[in-house]
XYZ file of C-alpha atoms in Angstrom:
679
model
C 13.958 -72.023 -0.985
C 16.727 -69.592 -0.624
C 16.280 -66.063 0.427
C 18.390 -63.083 -0.428
C 19.189 -60.793 2.428
C 18.167 -57.240 1.815
C 20.979 -54.938 2.747
C 20.070 -52.531 5.518
C 20.603 -48.912 4.586
C 22.267 -46.752 7.126
C 19.806 -44.762 9.191
C 19.980 -41.104 8.263
C 21.297 -38.994 11.047
C 18.720 -37.092 13.058
C 19.146 -33.444 12.136
C 20.101 -31.271 15.038
C 18.389 -27.956 15.506
C 20.746 -25.174 14.661
C 21.730 -22.807 17.473
C 20.522 -19.884 15.353
C 17.071 -21.438 15.104
C 16.934 -21.976 18.848
C 18.046 -18.411 19.359
C 15.346 -17.073 17.054
C 12.728 -19.155 18.848
C 13.813 -17.869 22.234
C 13.939 -14.332 20.925
C 10.442 -14.580 19.482
C 9.005 -15.387 22.899
C 10.001 -11.997 24.292
C 10.937 -9.814 21.322
C 7.511 -9.573 19.730
C 5.623 -8.733 22.940
C 8.357 -6.208 23.783
C 8.001 -4.578 20.367
C 4.220 -4.424 20.680
C 4.597 -2.862 24.118
C 7.100 -0.295 22.811
C 4.901 0.718 19.884
C 1.733 0.820 21.990
C 3.437 2.943 24.633
C 4.835 5.287 21.990
C 1.413 5.697 20.392
C -0.304 6.286 23.728
C 2.233 8.845 24.891
C 2.444 10.691 21.583
C -1.353 10.930 21.244
C -1.990 11.830 24.885
C -3.035 15.455 25.474
C -2.539 16.434 21.819
C -5.355 18.957 22.008
C -3.246 21.090 24.361
C -1.315 22.375 21.347
C -4.411 23.752 19.628
C -3.538 24.524 16.033
C 0.196 24.113 16.810
C 1.903 26.032 13.980
C -0.990 28.113 12.632
C 0.873 28.617 9.335
C 0.648 24.917 8.480
C -2.695 24.445 10.215
C -4.332 26.976 7.900
C -2.893 25.160 4.873
C -4.214 21.839 6.193
C -7.628 23.403 6.676
C -7.537 24.828 3.138
C -6.632 21.381 1.815
C -9.751 19.922 3.400
C -11.908 22.398 1.459
C -10.171 22.721 -1.922
C -8.427 19.997 -3.918
C -6.396 22.635 -5.708
C -5.197 24.006 -2.384
C -4.521 20.410 -1.345
C -2.333 19.724 -4.386
C -0.250 22.887 -4.167
C -0.179 23.253 -0.387
C -1.935 26.622 -0.530
C -2.448 28.730 2.550
C -5.997 29.679 1.497
C -8.794 28.109 -0.480
C -8.636 30.892 -3.080
C -5.046 29.854 -3.784
C -3.203 33.151 -3.477
C 0.021 31.628 -2.128
C 1.457 28.300 -0.981
C 3.333 27.544 2.201
C 7.126 27.688 1.941
C 7.530 23.889 1.837
C 6.275 21.170 -0.503
C 2.923 19.700 0.507
C 3.483 15.992 1.270
C 3.089 16.378 5.032
C 0.018 18.557 4.468
C -1.494 15.860 2.265
C -1.485 13.338 5.103
C -3.052 15.752 7.595
C -5.562 17.132 5.087
C -6.734 13.650 4.076
C -7.320 12.912 7.734
C -9.269 16.165 8.003
C -11.382 15.286 4.986
C -12.298 11.955 6.580
C -12.813 13.031 10.193
C -13.338 16.780 9.852
C -10.691 19.411 10.471
C -9.631 19.593 14.105
C -6.534 19.506 16.262
C -6.756 15.737 16.659
C -7.420 14.945 13.004
C -4.392 17.073 12.135
C -1.933 15.902 14.808
C -2.779 12.215 15.260
C -1.316 11.385 11.820
C 1.886 13.102 12.933
C 1.983 10.963 16.066
C 1.384 7.806 14.042
C 4.272 8.763 11.773
C 6.389 8.772 14.909
C 5.206 5.280 15.800
C 5.984 4.136 12.257
C 9.477 5.639 12.490
C 10.126 3.726 15.717
C 8.899 0.479 14.133
C 11.005 0.968 11.011
C 14.114 1.790 13.028
C 13.574 -1.332 15.115
C 13.263 -3.410 11.946
C 16.361 -1.886 10.345
C 18.612 -2.415 13.379
C 17.134 -5.782 14.369
C 17.874 -7.459 11.028
C 21.620 -7.426 11.600
C 22.040 -6.946 15.343
C 19.090 -8.714 16.931
C 15.869 -7.649 18.641
C 17.652 -6.287 21.704
C 19.487 -3.731 19.617
C 16.324 -2.958 17.667
C 14.312 -2.346 20.826
C 17.021 -0.142 22.298
C 17.210 1.909 19.094
C 13.442 2.315 18.922
C 13.184 3.314 22.575
C 16.034 5.812 22.224
C 14.312 7.442 19.247
C 10.892 7.552 20.902
C 12.270 9.201 24.061
C 14.441 11.807 22.342
C 12.932 15.132 23.497
C 12.825 16.754 20.055
C 11.167 13.618 18.633
C 8.505 13.822 21.341
C 7.981 17.415 20.216
C 7.908 17.080 16.443
C 5.846 13.882 16.260
C 3.157 15.810 18.153
C 3.384 18.929 15.988
C 2.254 19.834 12.485
C 5.585 20.824 10.921
C 6.809 18.689 7.985
C 9.693 17.197 9.998
C 7.582 14.270 11.249
C 6.945 12.876 7.775
C 10.506 13.695 6.709
C 12.021 11.591 9.496
C 9.567 8.730 9.012
C 10.380 8.484 5.303
C 14.140 8.731 5.868
C 14.014 5.857 8.366
C 11.988 3.911 5.800
C 14.740 4.632 3.261
C 17.363 3.339 5.694
C 15.390 0.117 6.208
C 15.157 -0.365 2.449
C 18.900 0.196 2.176
C 19.548 -2.517 4.761
C 17.479 -4.910 2.662
C 19.259 -3.823 -0.527
C 22.680 -4.427 1.017
C 21.849 -8.005 1.958
C 21.581 -9.337 -1.590
C 22.491 -6.357 -3.780
C 18.832 -5.937 -4.681
C 17.911 -3.483 -7.429
C 14.295 -3.565 -6.302
C 15.200 -2.454 -2.800
C 17.511 0.254 -4.138
C 14.610 1.645 -6.143
C 12.613 1.609 -2.907
C 15.394 3.594 -1.202
C 15.224 6.248 -3.912
C 11.441 6.357 -3.771
C 11.418 6.977 -0.028
C 14.007 9.752 -0.323
C 12.073 11.330 -3.186
C 8.901 11.358 -1.102
C 10.885 12.821 1.788
C 11.934 15.598 -0.596
C 8.247 16.383 -1.056
C 8.054 16.831 2.711
C 11.005 19.209 3.232
C 12.958 19.505 0.001
C 16.767 19.580 0.155
C 17.048 18.432 3.771
C 15.984 14.984 2.588
C 19.165 14.746 0.516
C 21.505 15.045 3.502
C 21.443 11.249 3.899
C 22.522 10.650 0.317
C 26.323 10.838 0.789
C 26.294 8.193 3.509
C 23.809 5.965 1.728
C 25.683 6.084 -1.574
C 29.038 5.453 0.126
C 27.883 2.404 2.036
C 26.317 0.821 -1.038
C 29.414 1.398 -3.134
C 31.575 -0.117 -0.405
C 29.518 -2.976 0.984
C 26.967 -4.291 -1.516
C 27.802 -7.931 -2.366
C 28.130 -7.553 -6.126
C 30.477 -6.166 -8.738
C 31.437 -2.505 -8.817
C 29.744 -2.034 -12.188
C 26.463 -3.410 -10.873
C 26.721 -1.322 -7.727
C 27.077 1.829 -9.810
C 24.153 0.870 -12.034
C 21.971 0.152 -9.015
C 22.849 3.517 -7.515
C 21.757 5.020 -10.821
C 18.450 3.195 -10.531
C 17.992 4.609 -7.045
C 18.790 8.112 -8.296
C 16.227 7.708 -11.069
C 13.651 6.685 -8.469
C 14.389 9.895 -6.545
C 13.869 11.983 -9.669
C 10.578 10.290 -10.492
C 9.108 10.220 -6.987
C 10.031 13.838 -6.249
C 10.104 15.303 -9.729
C 6.531 14.635 -10.790
C 5.179 17.279 -8.410
C 7.978 19.737 -9.141
C 7.369 19.331 -12.880
C 3.634 19.826 -12.429
C 4.168 23.082 -10.543
C 6.799 24.311 -12.990
C 4.668 23.542 -16.049
C 1.350 24.700 -14.608
C 0.226 28.023 -16.140
C 1.352 30.741 -13.753
C -1.962 32.531 -14.046
C -3.947 29.607 -12.634
C -1.779 28.434 -9.748
C -0.925 30.044 -6.405
C 2.278 31.980 -5.917
C 5.240 30.052 -4.514
C 6.077 31.242 -1.023
C 9.770 31.436 -0.236
C 10.513 32.435 -3.841
C 10.666 36.153 -4.640
C 10.547 35.197 -8.329
C 7.505 32.903 -7.971
C 9.579 29.978 -9.210
C 9.613 26.489 -7.708
C 13.280 25.934 -8.565
C 14.222 29.130 -6.765
C 12.436 27.780 -3.678
C 14.281 24.458 -3.954
C 17.772 25.790 -4.561
C 17.519 29.075 -2.667
C 15.197 29.429 0.303
C 15.106 25.708 1.112
C 18.545 24.888 -0.276
C 21.684 26.982 -0.413
C 19.976 29.760 1.500
C 19.876 27.544 4.587
C 23.609 26.902 4.311
C 24.972 30.275 3.244
C 22.226 32.612 4.421
C 21.559 35.857 2.586
C 24.583 35.340 0.344
C 22.802 32.463 -1.430
C 20.349 32.956 -4.232
C 16.879 33.131 -2.833
C 17.972 33.954 0.667
C 16.598 31.409 3.020
C 15.713 33.946 5.637
C 19.056 35.657 5.617
C 21.676 35.029 8.196
C 19.279 34.692 11.071
C 20.204 31.165 12.007
C 22.278 32.243 14.990
C 19.191 33.788 16.588
C 17.423 30.432 16.584
C 20.251 27.956 17.147
C 23.403 29.833 18.090
C 26.427 30.861 16.069
C 27.740 28.378 13.497
C 30.447 26.140 14.976
C 31.392 22.489 15.332
C 29.886 22.560 18.831
C 26.560 24.150 17.905
C 24.654 20.909 18.525
C 25.816 21.023 22.149
C 25.070 24.685 22.934
C 22.392 26.111 25.233
C 19.856 26.360 22.413
C 20.263 22.999 20.685
C 21.847 20.756 23.305
C 18.682 19.684 25.090
C 16.919 18.727 21.873
C 18.788 15.631 20.683
C 22.383 15.602 21.989
C 21.856 13.481 25.134
C 23.260 10.346 23.500
C 25.312 12.103 20.821
C 28.713 11.654 22.550
C 28.010 7.936 22.961
C 26.919 7.670 19.312
C 30.111 9.331 18.060
C 32.161 7.071 20.324
C 30.365 3.983 18.999
C 30.955 5.134 15.425
C 34.668 5.774 15.867
C 35.318 2.614 17.887
C 33.269 0.435 15.548
C 34.978 1.663 12.394
C 38.390 1.111 13.988
C 37.674 -2.416 15.158
C 36.163 -3.347 11.777
C 38.932 -1.760 9.721
C 40.244 -5.145 8.510
C 36.835 -6.750 8.006
C 35.765 -7.999 4.552
C 34.317 -5.427 2.164
C 30.769 -6.672 2.688
C 30.972 -6.743 6.493
C 27.539 -5.809 7.815
C 28.681 -4.177 11.033
C 30.886 -1.750 9.166
C 28.137 -1.204 6.590
C 25.667 -0.281 9.324
C 28.171 2.076 10.914
C 28.813 3.773 7.577
C 25.105 4.130 6.861
C 24.009 5.559 10.200
C 27.294 7.372 10.751
C 27.158 9.031 7.332
C 23.602 10.174 8.074
C 24.667 11.612 11.438
C 27.942 13.247 10.407
C 26.723 14.933 7.211
C 23.460 16.193 8.717
C 25.183 17.221 11.930
C 27.856 19.220 10.107
C 25.269 20.996 7.967
C 23.213 21.945 11.018
C 26.347 23.013 12.889
C 28.046 25.140 10.250
C 25.173 26.652 8.243
C 24.794 30.428 8.300
C 21.150 30.528 7.225
C 18.074 29.812 9.299
C 18.511 26.566 11.253
C 15.870 25.940 13.895
C 16.594 23.826 16.959
C 13.870 21.338 16.050
C 15.737 20.401 12.856
C 17.787 18.108 15.106
C 14.927 15.591 15.051
C 16.501 14.402 11.788
C 19.579 13.309 13.783
C 17.632 11.257 16.314
C 17.288 7.989 14.304
C 21.001 7.875 13.462
C 22.020 8.619 17.052
C 19.661 5.958 18.386
C 20.863 3.329 15.890
C 24.565 3.940 16.558
C 24.109 3.831 20.333
C 22.097 0.607 20.118
C 24.589 -1.088 17.784
C 27.550 -0.052 19.903
C 25.975 -0.953 23.235
C 24.736 -4.392 22.164
C 27.966 -5.278 20.362
C 30.092 -4.404 23.389
C 27.675 -6.099 25.790
C 27.953 -9.364 23.887
C 31.733 -9.139 24.305
C 31.640 -8.197 27.980
C 33.862 -11.160 28.851
C 36.618 -9.033 27.362
C 38.014 -6.408 29.727
C 38.492 -3.839 26.944
C 34.855 -4.115 25.893
C 33.740 -3.625 29.509
C 35.996 -0.596 29.804
C 34.485 1.005 26.710
C 30.965 0.314 27.983
C 31.806 1.811 31.360
C 33.397 4.862 29.784
C 30.452 5.498 27.474
C 28.008 5.165 30.364
C 29.965 7.559 32.568
C 30.402 10.076 29.736
C 26.681 9.990 28.893
C 25.746 10.553 32.541
C 28.248 13.409 32.812
C 26.870 15.093 29.685
C 23.340 14.692 31.056
C 24.481 16.485 34.226
C 25.756 19.404 32.131
C 22.538 19.650 30.147
C 20.350 19.392 33.246
C 22.464 22.021 34.981
C 21.253 24.513 32.354
C 17.821 24.324 34.003
C 18.844 24.301 37.692
C 15.367 25.229 38.912
C 13.782 22.274 37.109
C 13.902 18.872 38.863
C 17.314 19.409 40.452
C 17.262 15.949 42.074
C 17.464 14.340 38.637
C 21.061 15.461 38.111
C 22.199 13.671 41.250
C 20.290 10.518 40.364
C 21.765 10.395 36.866
C 25.365 10.940 37.922
C 25.253 8.533 40.855
C 23.525 5.898 38.748
C 26.030 6.396 35.936
C 29.048 6.033 38.227
C 27.674 2.932 39.944
C 26.800 1.366 36.588
C 30.263 2.160 35.218
C 31.909 0.544 38.237
C 29.722 -2.547 37.898
C 30.545 -2.811 34.200
C 34.261 -2.729 34.946
C 33.963 -5.638 37.356
C 34.634 -9.115 35.952
C 31.389 -10.985 35.124
C 30.380 -13.754 37.512
C 29.474 -17.244 36.291
C 26.161 -19.004 36.814
C 22.640 -17.818 37.499
C 23.774 -15.204 40.011
C 26.161 -13.756 37.478
C 23.413 -13.466 34.870
C 21.171 -11.692 37.357
C 23.927 -9.269 38.311
C 24.614 -8.627 34.623
C 20.936 -7.958 34.005
C 20.717 -5.489 36.893
C 23.875 -3.780 35.690
C 22.434 -3.369 32.204
C 19.186 -1.945 33.591
C 21.097 0.502 35.800
C 23.279 1.652 32.904
C 20.281 2.171 30.624
C 18.453 4.067 33.359
C 21.412 6.358 33.934
C 21.721 7.080 30.206
C 18.027 7.515 29.381
C 16.530 9.039 32.533
C 17.376 12.637 31.629
C 16.123 12.618 28.006
C 13.017 10.712 29.135
C 12.336 13.432 31.718
C 12.806 16.157 29.089
C 10.526 14.271 26.717
C 7.883 13.878 29.446
C 7.997 17.619 30.132
C 7.640 18.271 26.419
C 4.640 15.966 26.088
C 2.882 17.455 29.099
C 3.075 20.974 27.646
C 1.202 22.464 24.724
C 3.333 23.958 21.960
C 2.291 26.572 19.419
C 3.977 28.924 17.002
C 6.704 28.642 14.416
C 9.700 28.096 16.721
C 8.828 25.252 19.124
C 11.496 23.797 21.372
C 11.567 20.653 23.491
C 12.070 20.541 27.231
C 11.979 23.293 29.855
C 13.278 26.730 28.932
C 17.022 27.221 29.375
C 19.122 30.366 29.450
C 18.958 31.817 25.951
C 16.541 29.163 24.690
C 12.816 28.637 24.571
C 10.982 25.587 25.779
C 7.913 24.519 27.629
C 5.429 25.612 25.002
C 6.740 28.986 23.843
C 4.503 30.494 21.219
C 6.471 31.888 18.352
C 3.421 32.982 16.436
C -0.308 33.332 16.587
C -2.334 30.203 16.617
C -5.949 29.446 16.101
C -6.975 33.027 15.577
C -6.196 34.003 19.156
C -6.881 37.704 19.656
C -9.354 37.882 16.767
C -12.575 39.439 17.983
C -15.940 37.728 17.361
C -17.138 40.858 15.592
C -14.229 40.723 13.132
C -14.826 37.013 12.572
C -18.460 37.718 11.724
C -17.502 40.541 9.373
C -14.945 38.431 7.529
C -17.385 35.578 7.057
C -20.065 37.884 5.662
C -20.382 38.363 1.918
C -19.070 36.381 -1.014
C -15.565 37.552 -1.779
C -12.611 35.730 -3.251
C -10.614 36.980 -0.265
C -12.408 38.276 2.804
C -9.355 40.380 3.619
C -5.809 41.110 2.617
C -3.111 41.323 5.265
C 0.646 41.544 5.506
C 2.191 38.138 6.117
C 1.146 34.502 6.149
C 0.977 34.152 9.918
C -1.557 36.971 10.193
C -3.592 35.471 7.356
C -3.422 31.991 8.861
C -4.658 33.252 12.211
C -7.679 34.883 10.608
C -8.453 31.849 8.446
C -8.407 29.514 11.420
C -10.613 31.849 13.434
C -13.188 32.056 10.645
C -13.320 28.382 9.767
C -11.308 28.666 6.579
C -12.455 31.965 5.065
C -9.711 32.839 2.533
C -7.376 35.713 3.394
C -4.708 37.099 1.041
C -1.232 36.898 2.607
C 0.836 39.614 0.944
C 4.567 38.957 1.341
C 4.139 35.341 2.379
C 5.794 33.908 5.451
C 8.935 36.012 5.530
C 8.550 38.578 2.734
C 9.960 35.960 0.348
C 6.824 35.489 -1.734
C 3.398 36.882 -2.563
C 4.907 40.111 -3.835
C 2.138 41.169 -6.182
C 2.414 44.501 -7.936
C 0.358 47.457 -6.851
C -1.391 47.373 -10.230
C -2.440 43.780 -9.619
C -3.770 44.603 -6.174
C -5.724 47.581 -7.591
C -7.286 45.329 -10.208
C -8.432 42.828 -7.589
C -10.029 45.679 -5.661
C -11.682 47.003 -8.815
C -13.134 43.556 -9.477
C -14.578 43.443 -5.979
C -12.574 40.361 -5.016
C -11.173 41.668 -1.693
C -13.437 43.022 1.045
C -11.115 44.388 3.724
C -7.506 45.389 4.107
C -6.034 44.952 7.573
C -2.799 46.873 7.998
C -0.306 44.942 10.103
C 2.342 46.529 12.278
C 4.199 43.245 12.524
C 5.709 43.123 9.057
C 5.301 40.315 6.591
C 5.571 37.631 9.157
C 3.805 39.248 12.026
C 0.540 40.804 12.909
C -2.550 39.113 14.147
C -1.182 38.843 17.643
C 1.964 37.043 16.556
C 4.923 37.124 18.882
C 8.556 37.060 17.918
C 11.181 35.308 20.026
C 13.413 37.577 22.035
C 16.559 38.224 20.061
C 15.130 36.852 16.813
C 15.921 38.836 13.703
C 12.820 40.663 12.453
C 11.557 39.912 8.990
C 13.330 41.680 6.162
C 12.130 45.195 5.573
C 10.141 45.675 2.401
C 11.921 47.212 -0.524
C 11.606 50.893 -1.273
C 8.590 52.771 -2.529
C 8.127 52.173 -6.236
C 8.366 54.871 -8.837
C 5.150 56.343 -10.169
C 3.502 56.351 -6.744
C 0.915 58.932 -7.642
C -1.733 56.188 -7.813
C -4.005 57.679 -10.516
C -7.614 56.736 -10.058
C -9.850 55.093 -12.576
C -12.402 52.419 -13.233
C -16.009 52.578 -12.076
C -15.466 54.630 -8.966
C -12.609 52.518 -7.661
C -9.276 54.271 -7.178
C -6.528 53.155 -9.531
C -6.192 49.892 -11.357
C -7.583 50.901 -14.733
C -10.229 48.770 -16.364
C -11.771 45.822 -14.569
C -10.047 42.520 -15.195
C -6.763 44.168 -16.155
C -4.499 42.269 -13.789
C -1.048 43.039 -15.085
C 0.883 39.985 -16.132
C -1.792 37.551 -14.985
C -4.871 35.871 -16.343
C -7.099 35.976 -13.318
C -4.394 34.604 -11.001
C -2.750 36.159 -7.991
C 0.928 36.187 -8.745
C 3.424 37.227 -11.277
C 5.103 40.088 -9.491
C 8.692 39.773 -8.484
C 10.391 41.327 -5.506
C 10.324 45.059 -5.139
C 8.990 46.912 -8.151
C 5.436 48.123 -7.661
C 4.331 45.259 -5.437
C 5.682 46.026 -1.989
C 3.515 45.796 1.089
C 4.349 49.353 2.018
C 3.148 50.674 -1.360
C -0.137 48.787 -1.075
C -0.670 49.964 2.494
C 0.006 53.580 1.569
C -2.405 53.415 -1.364
C -5.161 51.796 0.702
C -4.847 54.331 3.505
C -5.050 57.187 1.034
C -8.149 55.981 -0.813
C -10.459 53.901 1.417
C -12.567 54.446 4.489
C -11.606 52.936 7.821
C -14.012 50.840 9.847
C -13.581 49.779 13.460
C -14.720 46.205 13.985
C -14.313 44.657 17.399
C -11.672 47.215 18.303
C -9.681 46.488 15.119
C -9.220 49.221 12.515
C -9.695 47.852 9.012
C -10.068 49.406 5.580
C -13.232 48.601 3.666
C -12.140 48.191 0.053
C -15.734 48.503 -1.137
C -15.968 52.007 0.340
C -13.645 54.470 -1.441
C -13.135 57.906 0.083
C -14.520 59.547 -3.066
């Protein structure tokens, strides 16, 4: 019996594990615990001692409190539950804080913990965005740099809308990274959605990232030009939908049944967008809608290319700015011949476009630019520094790469010395430590790397020393910021410097400080639509917080840019018995109620002149003026309708009240009882 030999098939080769897989495995063993530690530390530090800031910015705190009591106030971002006027920003950031207050009750912690968690989310998203292309080391460095930026430590523990703005913009950048990988339409729609939601936090400032984002997608997305353009259109449509639904609702809502729009003298949402929160910030009083006039220099110094480095703004976010600009310039030069879809160049264009456009706007604008606006630069600075540092470190065998690393380290330490020297009485030893550490680290970086285990240990110690020299100063400023309570409308990070405010300066009344218990009791008594009318939103906010949310009418709004009802309208409210007291304020539209104004800050704009026909004829059931009950001119039971000037100035209302109503002294405060006419 014959047998046929079965041919033996060749044994398939044993697949070898790819180096990338081994690298990812090794990275996972330390990267994930390091990320968890970073996020946990950020959360713990940002939440620690939050109660020290009380109501923080009382203007926004009162709106948050109103949102916990009235869904209408919640939707519009009204300052009071009776919906006389909104705040001067869209309400997205208020929504987050008010929802927390509805769940846990309104308090400092329920209001500020969501802000702190937005900071943690921003750090996590920045880590994810940088890590995808440059590894976990770069992601961790970027996240740590953002978390320890002094102005970030301030604004993620405060109730201004900047916290949500930055979180959403970093989310948009992460989505853009994902979109660039495979030219994904879905991810581009996500980019637009995040930017649209950021618009609902702080309006036009959210759009400062658009030039850089659009440029990088047009240049680097791995698809045809036609498809790139169409996908950008899809992203733009997502912006319109995600931001426009609320704008359309406000614009189409009957004027008589919604609150007035603060920041808009014409009570128009588009005027607020394009004027006060748009061109007004760039051009000042010359722009339609103002934007607070040309007072920006009083808060952030005169417009110039070096404004971000001056005594007022420098200590906020510029500690790593020279290194970030160096990394951007060097990276773009070295990648100049790279393929169109090169990811390193794409990342540099994305973060660099964000930094350059926003930085130039903040530097050159003539309108109101506060120092804390620089928190919007912190993610881009952190990403560029991390990308540059890690890229050069991986090439440290090359002498040129070591030279650039050494130079950046020395320059960062030198700039930290200059910034620290602006507060010579504060921790003077830190300047010496930073400079000495920076010089030693620079010298070690210049030295040729040693082989073997000893060489790796020396390299590790050198990296730690360089990072310490670069981050010690901003970490110290951030620690000082966290350990100090901050209140008012003009907070600033770090210790006070010459010409700047820091260390918890109060730029406005908070929590009803200075409001007597007797006045609180009087305002809470009775059932009135508004317990009182005052001049300015900050005065009204202070009283509302002191009384647990009792509505107060804020005539003139935050900065005399809204709430300009006519005298006839005010008379009609009085005739209807809807306002109990009038509290004349000596602080102007933005002051009163114990509010303080920063030294050198431009006072609020003076009210326009006395209207014609100021004889104030009396009439209507014993109440002076106003005609028949219910005859609110131009309104159907709502508070607004009056434009700037005309018969609706604060001065006209104050003069009329003083001439026709009895004064009452309550807790040492002179108020006018609008239910007690003189005759």
